Coordinates of C-alpha atoms in Angstrom, one line a residue:
Chain G
M18 CA 328.8 55.3 110.6
S19 CA 326.1 56.4 108.1
M20 CA 322.9 54.6 107.7
L21 CA 323.5 54.4 104.1
S22 CA 326.7 55.0 102.2
V23 CA 327.2 54.9 98.5
D24 CA 330.8 54.7 97.6
G25 CA 331.8 55.9 94.0
I26 CA 329.2 53.7 92.1
D27 CA 329.3 53.6 88.3
A28 CA 325.9 52.4 87.0
Y29 CA 324.9 51.3 83.4
Y30 CA 321.7 50.8 81.6
D31 CA 323.2 48.3 79.0
E32 CA 326.1 50.4 77.6
S33 CA 324.9 53.9 78.5
H34 CA 326.9 55.2 81.6
I35 CA 324.3 56.7 83.9
L36 CA 326.0 57.2 87.1
R37 CA 329.7 58.4 87.4
E38 CA 331.6 57.7 90.6
L39 CA 328.6 58.7 92.6
S40 CA 329.0 59.0 96.4
M41 CA 326.6 59.9 99.0
E42 CA 326.0 59.5 102.7
V43 CA 322.6 59.3 104.5
E44 CA 322.6 59.6 108.3
E45 CA 320.2 57.8 110.5
G46 CA 316.9 59.7 111.2
E47 CA 317.3 62.3 108.7
I48 CA 315.4 63.3 105.5
C49 CA 317.9 63.6 102.7
A50 CA 316.8 65.3 99.6
L51 CA 318.2 63.9 96.2
L52 CA 317.6 66.6 93.6
G53 CA 318.5 67.3 89.9
R54 CA 317.0 67.8 86.5
N55 CA 315.0 65.2 84.8
G56 CA 317.5 62.6 83.5
A57 CA 320.2 63.5 86.0
G58 CA 320.2 60.0 87.5
K59 CA 318.0 60.3 90.5
T60 CA 315.9 57.4 90.0
T61 CA 318.6 55.3 88.8
T62 CA 320.4 56.0 92.1
L63 CA 317.3 54.8 94.0
R64 CA 317.0 51.6 91.8
C65 CA 320.7 50.9 92.5
I66 CA 320.1 51.0 96.3
A67 CA 316.9 49.1 96.1
G68 CA 318.4 46.4 94.0
A69 CA 316.3 46.8 90.9
T70 CA 317.6 45.7 87.6
P71 CA 318.5 47.3 85.3
P72 CA 320.7 49.4 86.0
Q73 CA 323.9 47.4 86.6
V74 CA 326.3 48.6 89.2
R75 CA 329.8 48.0 87.7
R76 CA 332.0 49.7 90.1
G77 CA 331.8 51.0 93.7
S78 CA 329.8 49.8 96.5
I79 CA 326.5 50.4 98.4
R80 CA 326.6 49.7 102.2
F81 CA 323.5 49.7 104.3
R82 CA 324.2 49.8 108.3
G83 CA 327.7 48.6 107.4
E84 CA 326.4 45.6 105.3
D85 CA 327.4 45.5 101.6
I86 CA 324.2 45.3 99.6
T87 CA 325.8 46.1 96.2
G88 CA 324.0 44.0 93.5
Q89 CA 321.7 42.2 95.9
P90 CA 318.2 41.5 94.2
A91 CA 315.3 43.7 95.4
E92 CA 313.6 40.8 97.2
D93 CA 316.7 40.4 99.4
V94 CA 317.2 44.2 100.0
A95 CA 313.7 44.8 101.2
P96 CA 313.7 42.5 104.2
Q97 CA 316.8 44.2 105.5
G98 CA 314.8 47.5 106.0
I99 CA 314.9 49.4 102.8
S100 CA 311.6 50.1 101.3
L101 CA 311.1 51.9 97.9
V102 CA 308.1 53.7 97.0
P103 CA 308.5 53.8 93.2
E104 CA 307.3 56.7 91.1
E105 CA 304.0 57.0 89.1
R106 CA 301.5 54.3 89.6
R107 CA 302.9 53.0 92.8
V108 CA 300.2 50.7 94.1
F109 CA 298.8 47.2 93.0
P110 CA 295.7 48.7 91.2
N111 CA 293.5 45.8 91.0
L112 CA 294.0 44.8 94.7
T113 CA 292.0 46.4 97.4
V114 CA 293.6 48.9 99.8
E115 CA 293.8 46.3 102.6
E116 CA 295.2 43.6 100.2
N117 CA 297.9 46.2 99.2
L118 CA 298.7 46.7 103.0
H119 CA 298.6 43.1 103.7
L120 CA 301.1 42.1 101.0
P121 CA 304.4 43.0 103.0
E122 CA 303.2 40.7 105.8
V123 CA 302.2 37.9 103.5
A124 CA 305.7 38.3 101.7
R125 CA 307.3 37.9 105.0
N126 CA 305.3 35.0 106.2
V127 CA 305.6 33.0 103.1
S128 CA 309.3 33.7 102.8
N129 CA 309.9 32.5 106.3
R130 CA 307.6 29.4 105.7
F131 CA 310.0 28.4 102.8
G132 CA 312.8 28.6 105.3
R133 CA 314.5 31.4 103.4
S134 CA 317.1 33.3 105.3
V135 CA 315.7 36.7 105.5
A136 CA 318.0 39.1 107.4
T137 CA 315.1 40.2 109.6
T138 CA 311.9 38.7 110.7
E139 CA 310.7 41.8 112.4
S140 CA 307.5 43.3 111.4
G141 CA 306.7 46.7 110.0
M142 CA 304.0 49.0 111.4
S143 CA 300.7 47.3 112.2
L144 CA 297.7 47.7 110.0
D145 CA 296.0 49.6 112.6
D146 CA 298.8 52.1 113.0
V147 CA 298.8 52.7 109.3
Y148 CA 295.1 53.3 109.3
D149 CA 295.6 55.7 112.2
D150 CA 298.1 57.6 110.3
F151 CA 296.2 57.6 107.2
P152 CA 292.4 57.7 108.0
R153 CA 291.5 58.0 104.3
L154 CA 292.9 54.7 103.8
D155 CA 290.8 53.3 106.6
E156 CA 287.6 54.7 104.9
R157 CA 288.5 52.9 101.7
R158 CA 289.8 49.5 102.9
N159 CA 287.7 47.5 100.5
Q160 CA 288.0 49.7 97.5
T161 CA 290.4 48.7 94.7
A162 CA 293.5 50.7 94.8
G163 CA 293.2 51.9 91.3
T164 CA 290.0 53.8 92.1
L165 CA 291.7 56.0 94.5
S166 CA 292.8 59.5 93.9
G167 CA 296.5 60.2 93.2
G168 CA 297.1 61.5 96.7
E169 CA 295.4 58.6 98.3
Q170 CA 297.4 56.1 96.1
Q171 CA 300.6 57.9 97.3
M172 CA 299.4 57.5 100.9
L173 CA 298.7 53.8 100.1
A174 CA 302.2 53.3 98.7
I175 CA 303.8 54.9 101.6
G176 CA 301.7 53.0 104.0
R177 CA 302.5 49.8 102.4
A178 CA 306.2 50.6 102.4
L179 CA 305.9 51.1 106.3
R180 CA 304.3 47.7 106.5
Q181 CA 307.6 46.4 105.7
P182 CA 310.2 46.3 108.4
T183 CA 311.3 49.8 107.2
Q184 CA 314.4 51.5 108.6
M185 CA 315.0 53.5 105.5
L186 CA 312.4 54.7 103.0
L187 CA 313.2 55.6 99.4
L188 CA 310.6 57.9 97.9
D189 CA 310.7 58.5 94.2
E190 CA 309.0 61.9 93.4
P191 CA 306.1 61.6 95.8
Y192 CA 304.7 65.1 95.0
E193 CA 304.5 64.4 91.2
G194 CA 301.2 65.3 89.8
L195 CA 299.7 66.2 93.2
A196 CA 297.8 69.3 94.0
P197 CA 299.6 71.7 96.5
Q198 CA 297.2 70.9 99.1
I199 CA 297.8 67.2 98.9
I200 CA 301.5 67.8 98.7
E201 CA 301.3 69.2 102.2
T202 CA 299.4 66.3 103.5
V203 CA 302.2 64.0 102.1
E204 CA 304.9 66.3 103.5
R205 CA 303.3 66.0 107.0
A206 CA 303.2 62.2 106.5
I207 CA 307.0 62.1 105.6
E208 CA 307.8 64.3 108.6
R209 CA 306.0 61.8 110.9
I210 CA 307.9 59.0 109.4
R211 CA 311.2 60.7 110.1
D212 CA 309.9 61.5 113.7
S213 CA 309.3 57.9 114.3
G214 CA 313.0 57.5 113.7
R215 CA 313.1 56.1 110.4
T216 CA 315.5 57.5 107.6
I217 CA 314.2 58.9 104.4
L218 CA 315.8 59.5 101.0
L219 CA 313.6 61.8 99.0
V220 CA 314.0 62.2 95.3
E221 CA 312.2 65.2 93.8
Q222 CA 311.9 67.5 90.9
N223 CA 310.1 69.9 93.0
A224 CA 313.3 71.2 94.8
V225 CA 311.5 73.9 96.8
A226 CA 309.1 71.5 98.4
A227 CA 311.8 69.0 98.9
T228 CA 314.2 71.3 100.8
E229 CA 311.4 72.6 103.0
I230 CA 311.4 69.5 104.8
A231 CA 315.0 67.9 104.3
D232 CA 317.8 68.0 106.6
S233 CA 320.6 67.4 104.1
A234 CA 320.6 67.6 100.3
Y235 CA 322.5 66.3 97.2
V236 CA 322.2 67.8 93.8
I237 CA 323.3 65.6 91.0
D238 CA 323.8 66.3 87.4
A239 CA 324.6 64.0 84.5
G240 CA 325.2 61.2 87.1
E241 CA 327.7 63.2 89.1
V242 CA 327.2 64.9 92.5
V243 CA 327.5 68.7 92.2
F244 CA 326.2 69.8 95.5
D245 CA 326.5 68.1 98.9
G246 CA 325.4 70.0 102.1
T247 CA 322.6 70.8 104.5
A248 CA 319.3 71.9 103.3
D249 CA 319.8 75.3 104.4
E250 CA 323.1 75.6 102.6
L251 CA 321.4 74.7 99.5
A252 CA 318.7 77.2 100.0
A253 CA 321.4 79.9 100.5
D254 CA 323.3 78.7 97.3
E255 CA 321.7 80.5 94.6
E256 CA 324.1 79.7 91.9
T257 CA 323.7 76.0 92.4
R258 CA 320.0 76.2 92.5
Q259 CA 319.7 78.3 89.4
R260 CA 322.4 76.4 87.5
Y261 CA 321.1 72.8 88.3
L262 CA 317.6 73.1 89.5
G263 CA 316.3 76.0 87.8
V264 CA 314.8 77.7 91.0
Chain A
M22 CA 290.5 37.9 106.9
S23 CA 290.6 34.4 108.4
P24 CA 287.4 34.0 110.4
R25 CA 285.0 34.4 107.6
V26 CA 286.9 32.1 105.2
P27 CA 285.7 28.7 106.3
R28 CA 282.1 29.9 105.8
D29 CA 282.8 31.3 102.3
E30 CA 284.5 28.0 101.5
L31 CA 281.7 25.9 102.8
R32 CA 279.1 28.0 100.6
V33 CA 281.4 27.6 97.5
L34 CA 281.9 23.9 98.0
G35 CA 278.1 23.4 98.7
L36 CA 277.1 25.2 95.5
T37 CA 279.8 23.3 93.6
A38 CA 278.4 20.0 94.9
L39 CA 274.9 20.9 93.9
A40 CA 275.9 22.0 90.4
V41 CA 277.9 18.8 89.9
L42 CA 274.8 16.7 91.2
A43 CA 272.3 18.7 89.1
F44 CA 274.3 19.1 86.0
P45 CA 273.8 15.8 84.2
Y46 CA 270.0 15.8 84.9
L47 CA 269.6 19.5 83.8
F48 CA 271.8 18.8 80.8
A49 CA 270.5 15.3 79.5
E50 CA 267.3 14.5 81.2
A51 CA 265.3 17.5 82.6
P52 CA 262.1 18.0 80.4
V53 CA 262.4 21.4 78.7
V54 CA 265.9 22.4 79.3
S55 CA 267.6 19.3 77.9
D56 CA 265.4 19.2 74.9
V57 CA 266.4 22.6 74.1
L58 CA 270.1 21.9 74.7
N59 CA 269.9 18.5 73.1
G60 CA 272.5 17.4 75.7
Y61 CA 273.4 13.8 76.4
A62 CA 274.7 12.2 79.7
G63 CA 278.0 11.1 78.1
L64 CA 279.1 14.6 77.6
A65 CA 278.7 15.6 81.3
T66 CA 281.9 13.7 82.3
P67 CA 284.3 15.3 79.9
I68 CA 282.9 18.8 80.6
L69 CA 283.7 18.4 84.1
I70 CA 287.3 17.0 83.3
W71 CA 288.1 19.7 80.9
G72 CA 286.7 22.1 83.5
I73 CA 289.2 20.8 86.0
F74 CA 292.1 21.4 83.4
V75 CA 290.9 24.9 82.6
M76 CA 290.4 25.8 86.3
G77 CA 294.0 24.8 87.1
Y78 CA 295.3 26.7 84.0
D79 CA 293.3 29.8 85.4
L80 CA 295.5 29.8 88.5
L81 CA 298.5 30.3 86.2
H82 CA 297.0 32.4 83.4
G83 CA 294.1 34.3 85.1
Y84 CA 295.6 34.8 88.7
T85 CA 299.4 35.1 88.1
G86 CA 299.2 36.4 84.7
L87 CA 301.4 34.0 82.8
L88 CA 300.1 32.9 79.4
S89 CA 301.4 29.2 78.9
F90 CA 301.1 27.6 75.4
G91 CA 302.5 24.2 76.6
H92 CA 299.8 22.8 79.0
A93 CA 299.0 19.9 76.6
A94 CA 302.3 18.3 77.8
F95 CA 300.8 17.8 81.3
W96 CA 297.4 16.8 80.2
G97 CA 299.0 14.3 77.9
A98 CA 301.4 13.1 80.5
G99 CA 298.6 12.5 83.0
G100 CA 296.7 10.6 80.4
M101 CA 299.8 8.5 79.3
T102 CA 300.7 7.9 82.9
V103 CA 297.2 6.2 83.4
G104 CA 297.4 4.6 80.0
A105 CA 300.9 3.0 80.4
L106 CA 300.0 1.7 83.9
I107 CA 296.8 0.1 82.8
H108 CA 298.0 -1.1 79.4
H109 CA 301.5 -2.0 80.1
A110 CA 301.6 -2.9 83.7
E111 CA 298.2 -4.2 83.8
F112 CA 297.5 -2.0 86.9
S113 CA 293.9 -2.4 88.0
F114 CA 293.5 0.6 90.4
P115 CA 292.3 3.5 88.0
L116 CA 292.2 5.9 91.0
V117 CA 295.8 5.2 92.1
A118 CA 296.8 5.7 88.4
V119 CA 295.1 8.9 88.4
A120 CA 296.8 10.0 91.6
L121 CA 300.2 9.1 89.9
A122 CA 299.1 11.2 87.0
V123 CA 298.9 14.1 89.3
I124 CA 302.4 13.5 90.5
V125 CA 303.7 13.0 86.9
G126 CA 302.0 16.4 86.0
I127 CA 303.8 18.2 89.0
L128 CA 307.2 16.8 88.2
L129 CA 306.9 17.6 84.4
A130 CA 305.5 21.0 85.2
A131 CA 308.4 21.8 87.7
L132 CA 310.9 20.8 85.0
I133 CA 309.3 22.9 82.1
G134 CA 308.4 25.7 84.4
Y135 CA 311.9 25.8 85.7
L136 CA 313.2 26.1 82.1
S137 CA 310.6 28.3 80.7
L138 CA 310.2 30.9 83.4
R139 CA 313.7 32.0 82.7
R140 CA 312.1 34.4 80.4
G141 CA 309.0 36.5 80.7
G142 CA 306.0 37.5 78.4
I143 CA 305.8 36.2 74.9
Y144 CA 309.3 34.4 75.3
F145 CA 307.8 32.5 78.2
A146 CA 304.8 31.5 76.0
I147 CA 307.0 30.4 73.1
L148 CA 309.3 28.4 75.4
T149 CA 306.5 26.5 76.8
L150 CA 305.1 25.9 73.3
A151 CA 308.6 24.7 72.2
F152 CA 308.9 22.2 75.2
G153 CA 305.4 21.0 74.7
Q154 CA 306.0 20.2 71.0
M155 CA 309.3 18.5 71.9
I156 CA 307.5 16.2 74.2
Y157 CA 304.8 15.7 71.6
Y158 CA 307.3 14.5 69.0
T159 CA 309.0 12.5 71.6
M160 CA 305.8 10.6 72.4
L161 CA 305.0 10.3 68.7
G162 CA 308.4 9.0 67.5
P163 CA 310.9 7.8 70.0
A164 CA 308.6 6.7 72.6
G165 CA 306.3 5.3 70.1
Q166 CA 306.8 1.7 71.4
L167 CA 305.4 3.0 74.7
T168 CA 302.6 5.2 73.5
N169 CA 301.7 3.5 70.3
G170 CA 301.7 6.9 68.6
E171 CA 298.6 8.6 67.4
D172 CA 296.5 5.3 67.6
G173 CA 297.5 5.1 71.3
L174 CA 296.8 2.5 73.8
I175 CA 293.3 1.0 74.3
L176 CA 292.5 1.0 77.9
D177 CA 290.4 -1.7 79.6
A178 CA 290.2 0.0 82.9
S179 CA 286.5 -0.8 83.2
S180 CA 286.4 -1.4 86.9
L181 CA 286.9 0.7 90.1
F182 CA 288.5 -1.0 92.9
G183 CA 288.6 -4.1 90.7
V184 CA 284.8 -4.6 91.4
I185 CA 282.5 -1.9 90.3
P186 CA 282.2 -1.3 86.6
L187 CA 283.1 2.4 85.8
D188 CA 280.6 2.9 83.1
A189 CA 277.7 1.2 85.0
G190 CA 275.1 3.4 86.6
L191 CA 274.8 3.9 90.3
P192 CA 272.1 1.7 91.9
V193 CA 269.7 4.4 93.1
L194 CA 270.7 7.7 91.4
T195 CA 270.9 6.6 87.8
P196 CA 267.3 5.6 87.4
L197 CA 266.2 8.9 88.7
G198 CA 268.1 10.4 85.9
I199 CA 270.9 11.9 88.3
I200 CA 274.5 10.7 88.0
P201 CA 274.8 8.8 84.7
S202 CA 277.7 6.5 85.7
W203 CA 280.3 5.6 88.4
L204 CA 282.9 7.5 86.2
Y205 CA 280.8 10.6 86.4
A206 CA 280.6 10.1 90.3
V207 CA 284.2 9.8 90.5
T208 CA 284.8 12.7 88.4
G209 CA 282.3 14.8 90.2
V210 CA 284.0 14.1 93.5
L211 CA 287.4 14.9 92.1
T212 CA 285.8 18.1 90.7
L213 CA 284.9 18.9 94.1
V214 CA 288.3 18.2 95.6
S215 CA 289.9 20.2 92.9
V216 CA 287.5 23.3 93.5
A217 CA 288.4 23.1 97.1
V218 CA 292.1 22.9 96.6
A219 CA 292.1 25.7 94.0
Y220 CA 290.0 27.9 96.3
R221 CA 292.0 27.2 99.1
I222 CA 295.1 28.4 97.2
L223 CA 293.4 31.6 96.1
Q224 CA 292.2 32.3 99.6
S225 CA 295.6 31.6 101.1
P226 CA 298.5 34.1 101.2
Y227 CA 299.7 32.6 98.0
G228 CA 296.5 33.8 96.1
L229 CA 297.3 37.3 97.1
V230 CA 301.0 36.9 96.1
F231 CA 299.8 35.5 92.7
K232 CA 297.6 38.4 92.1
A233 CA 300.3 40.9 93.1
I234 CA 302.7 39.4 90.6
R235 CA 300.1 39.6 87.9
E236 CA 299.7 43.2 88.6
N237 CA 303.4 44.2 88.7
E238 CA 306.2 41.8 89.0
Q239 CA 308.8 44.4 89.9
R240 CA 306.7 46.1 92.5
A241 CA 306.0 42.7 94.0
S242 CA 309.8 42.1 94.3
F243 CA 310.1 45.5 96.1
V244 CA 307.7 44.2 98.7
G245 CA 310.2 41.4 99.4
L246 CA 308.7 38.6 97.1
N247 CA 310.9 36.2 95.2
V248 CA 308.7 36.4 92.2
W249 CA 310.3 33.6 90.2
R250 CA 309.6 31.2 92.9
Y251 CA 306.0 31.9 93.0
K252 CA 305.6 31.8 89.4
L253 CA 307.1 28.5 89.5
A254 CA 304.7 27.5 92.3
A255 CA 301.6 28.6 90.2
F256 CA 303.0 26.8 87.2
V257 CA 303.4 23.6 89.1
A258 CA 299.9 23.8 90.6
S259 CA 298.4 24.2 87.2
G260 CA 300.4 21.3 86.1
A261 CA 298.9 19.2 88.8
F262 CA 295.4 20.0 87.7
A263 CA 296.3 19.2 84.0
G264 CA 297.8 15.9 85.1
L265 CA 294.8 14.9 87.0
A266 CA 292.4 16.0 84.3
G267 CA 294.5 14.2 81.7
G268 CA 294.5 11.1 83.7
L269 CA 290.7 11.2 84.0
H270 CA 290.2 11.9 80.4
A271 CA 292.2 8.8 79.4
L272 CA 290.0 6.7 81.7
Q273 CA 286.9 8.4 80.1
A274 CA 288.0 8.0 76.6
G275 CA 289.3 4.5 77.2
N276 CA 292.5 5.6 75.2
A277 CA 295.9 7.2 75.7
S278 CA 297.8 8.4 72.9
A279 CA 300.2 11.0 71.6
S280 CA 297.4 13.1 70.2
P281 CA 296.7 14.9 73.7
F282 CA 300.2 16.1 73.7
Y283 CA 299.7 18.1 70.5
W284 CA 299.9 22.0 70.8
I285 CA 296.2 22.4 69.6
V286 CA 295.2 21.1 73.1
S287 CA 297.1 24.0 74.6
G288 CA 295.3 26.2 72.4
D289 CA 292.0 24.8 73.3
V290 CA 292.6 25.4 77.0
V291 CA 293.4 29.2 76.3
I292 CA 290.1 29.4 74.4
M293 CA 288.1 27.8 77.0
S294 CA 289.8 29.9 79.7
I295 CA 288.9 33.1 77.8
L296 CA 285.4 32.0 76.9
G297 CA 284.6 31.2 80.5
G298 CA 286.4 34.1 82.0
V299 CA 290.1 34.7 82.8
G300 CA 290.8 35.1 86.4
T301 CA 287.4 33.8 87.6
L302 CA 288.1 30.1 88.6
F303 CA 284.6 28.7 88.0
G304 CA 284.7 30.2 84.5
G305 CA 286.8 27.3 83.5
F306 CA 283.8 24.9 83.7
I307 CA 281.6 27.3 81.7
G308 CA 284.2 27.7 79.1
A309 CA 284.8 23.9 78.9
G310 CA 281.2 23.4 78.6
I311 CA 280.5 25.7 75.7
Y312 CA 283.6 24.5 73.8
L313 CA 282.5 20.9 74.2
Y314 CA 279.0 21.5 73.5
M315 CA 279.9 23.2 70.3
D316 CA 282.2 20.4 69.4
N317 CA 279.8 17.5 70.1
V318 CA 276.2 18.8 70.0
A319 CA 276.2 21.9 67.8
S320 CA 278.3 20.1 65.3
S321 CA 275.8 17.3 64.8
I322 CA 273.1 19.8 64.0
G323 CA 272.6 19.7 60.1
L324 CA 272.9 23.3 59.4
I325 CA 276.1 23.8 61.6
G326 CA 277.9 20.5 61.1
D327 CA 281.6 20.9 60.0
R328 CA 281.2 24.6 60.4
W329 CA 281.1 24.4 64.3
H330 CA 284.5 25.8 64.4
L331 CA 283.5 28.9 62.5
L332 CA 280.5 29.4 64.8
L333 CA 282.8 29.0 67.8
G334 CA 285.0 31.7 66.4
V335 CA 282.1 34.0 66.1
L336 CA 280.8 33.2 69.6
F337 CA 284.4 33.9 70.8
V338 CA 284.5 37.2 69.2
V339 CA 281.0 38.1 70.6
I340 CA 281.9 36.9 74.0
V341 CA 285.3 38.8 74.1
W342 CA 283.5 42.0 72.8
L343 CA 280.7 42.0 75.2
F344 CA 282.3 40.5 78.3
P345 CA 286.0 41.0 78.4
D346 CA 286.1 38.8 81.5
G347 CA 284.3 36.0 79.8
V348 CA 280.8 34.5 80.5
W349 CA 281.3 34.0 84.2
G350 CA 282.6 37.5 84.5
G351 CA 279.7 38.8 82.5
L352 CA 277.4 36.9 84.9
R353 CA 279.1 38.3 87.9
R354 CA 278.9 41.9 86.5
L355 CA 275.2 41.5 85.7
R356 CA 274.7 40.4 89.4
S357 CA 276.7 43.2 91.0
M358 CA 274.7 45.6 88.5
V359 CA 271.5 44.3 89.9
G360 CA 272.9 44.5 93.5
S361 CA 274.3 47.8 93.1
D362 CA 271.1 49.2 91.6
D363 CA 269.7 48.7 94.9
T364 CA 272.5 50.3 96.9
T365 CA 272.5 53.4 94.4
H366 CA 268.8 53.6 95.1
T367 CA 269.2 53.6 98.9
Q368 CA 272.0 56.1 98.6
T369 CA 270.0 58.5 96.6
T370 CA 267.3 58.4 99.2
D371 CA 269.7 58.9 102.1
D372 CA 271.2 61.8 100.3
G373 CA 267.8 63.3 99.8
G374 CA 267.1 62.9 103.4
N375 CA 270.3 64.5 104.4
D376 CA 269.8 67.5 102.1

C-alpha cells in the first residue's frame, strides 16, 4: 500500500476546473518530485492533500496510509502526519525563531487539552534535534523570523514542519529565490529527512535540481499527469522534459 | 520558557501595583506635575476602568488581529447587569454585581463571536457593528422598561459590603493624597487582577496561538490549529474584560443606560487602543488616559473647549505618524534605542579588538 494515493481527483477554484482526474502514488520513504510549468496545478495538488480551501475536491479521493482524508480541514490533516511547507513567505515573520518552532507543540497541547480527538498525540522532532540539524537556527533563536535570510526562513519552515508528527512532508517550491549554494544546503536537509524514514513530496519549478535528489517523479500539465516514472526515467526522457519542463 | 515566567510576572504586577498606587497622587495632588496636568482625582477611576476595557480589547485586536466594532455591547451589558441588579432587584453587593457583569460579558461575547466569526476581515467588523447596534436599539426600545432608555437607571450603590461608602476616602491613605476613594481602591485591585489575567493569557500557549493567527490564519491551520476556536476564545476573553469594565463604569457613574451600548463607544475603544499602542497590552491604559484627559480636562480649557475632538484628531494623526505602534510602542522603541546604543557601542569595540 502506498503512503499516499491520490485517486482521480477533480479540483476546482470556484468554477475553474484545475485538476482533471489526477492520480498519483507516493511510496513510503521516498522523495517524489511533482514537476510542471507554472500554473500546471502543482500547488493546487499540494493544497488538496493538505486540506487547504480553496480548492474544492469534487470527485475522486485522497488516502493517507489507507485512511480517506479527502476534504478534511487542514487542522485535522496536520495531526495525522502530513506537514505542508507552503511557498513564499513560509514562516510567522513577527514571531521569534524559537516561537515558530514551539508552535506545533503548542498546537498539539492546546488541542489535546480541549479534548479534541486528534489522530495522533505523538510528538515530532525535539527542539534540540531541529537545532542540531539546522545550527543556523540555533544561533538565531531569539531573532524574529522575518529578519532571517531567505534560506534561513526556508530552514525554519522545514524545521517547524518537522516539529509536527511528520510522516510525510509536502514541500512547495523550496528552492524558489534561493542562491545555488543555499539550494544545496536545503537539498542536503531534504535528503536527511528522507533518510530519517520520512516521505517527501517535492513540488518544484527547478526540475533539474528536483530530479537530482528525487526517487520518483510525476510531471503534470494543465491539471493532468503526463509523465509517471522514476527520476532516472525522467532524466532519460528528453521529449517529456523539453515539452513540459523546458529543460 | 517556563522557569523565568513567574519572575517576569511578579515584576509586571509589582510595577502595575506601583503605577496604580502612584497614579492618583501624580495626576491630582503632586506639586508640579498635577498643576501642569490640571488633573483631578475623580478622573483617575474612569481612566483605570476604560484602561481595563481597552486592554481586554487589545487581546482581540492587537494580539489576534481581529478588528471588532461591536464591543460597546459587552461594555453596555456589563453596566446594565450591574444597573438592573441594583436598581430593580435592590441588590446590595456591588462586587457580586460586577462579577455577574463579567459573566454576562462572556455569554454575550460567546454568542456574538460565534455568529460574527463566520466571516473574516471587514465583514467580521461589520457583523460585530450590526449586532452591537441591534442590541443598542433593543435596549433603547423594546427593553426600555428595563433600561429606562437613554436616561437610564440611577444607581444608589453607595456602599461596599453594605457598610463602607464607596465614594468615601480610605482612612489613612486619602489624607496623604493617595487613593482618592474606596471605589478607586476596588478599581485598582481589579485593574491589577485584570493585568495579571491578561498577562497570564499572553504568556500561556494561547498567547502564542493568538499571535500566530494574527500573522497568518492559514499557516496556523497547517500547524494543526483550529483557528476559528481560538479566535472565539480571544473574542470571549475580550468580552469578559469589557463586561467587567462596563460594570465598574456603571458603579462609578452611578448610572446605567442604553447609551453605553451605542456604536460610538466601540469606536472610542478602537481610538484608545491605537493611541496607546496596538498589541502592547499596557498601552490601553495610556490610550484611555489620553482620551479621557482630552475629553474632561482639555475640554475645559477656554481656548480648546468644544474643539477638543479636533485636537484629539490632530493628536491621533501625529501619534499614528510618529509612532505606528502607539505611545506605549513609541516609549518601548525609545527604550530599546537607548539600550541598543550601548550594545552597538560594545560591539564596535569588540570588532575593533578582533580586527
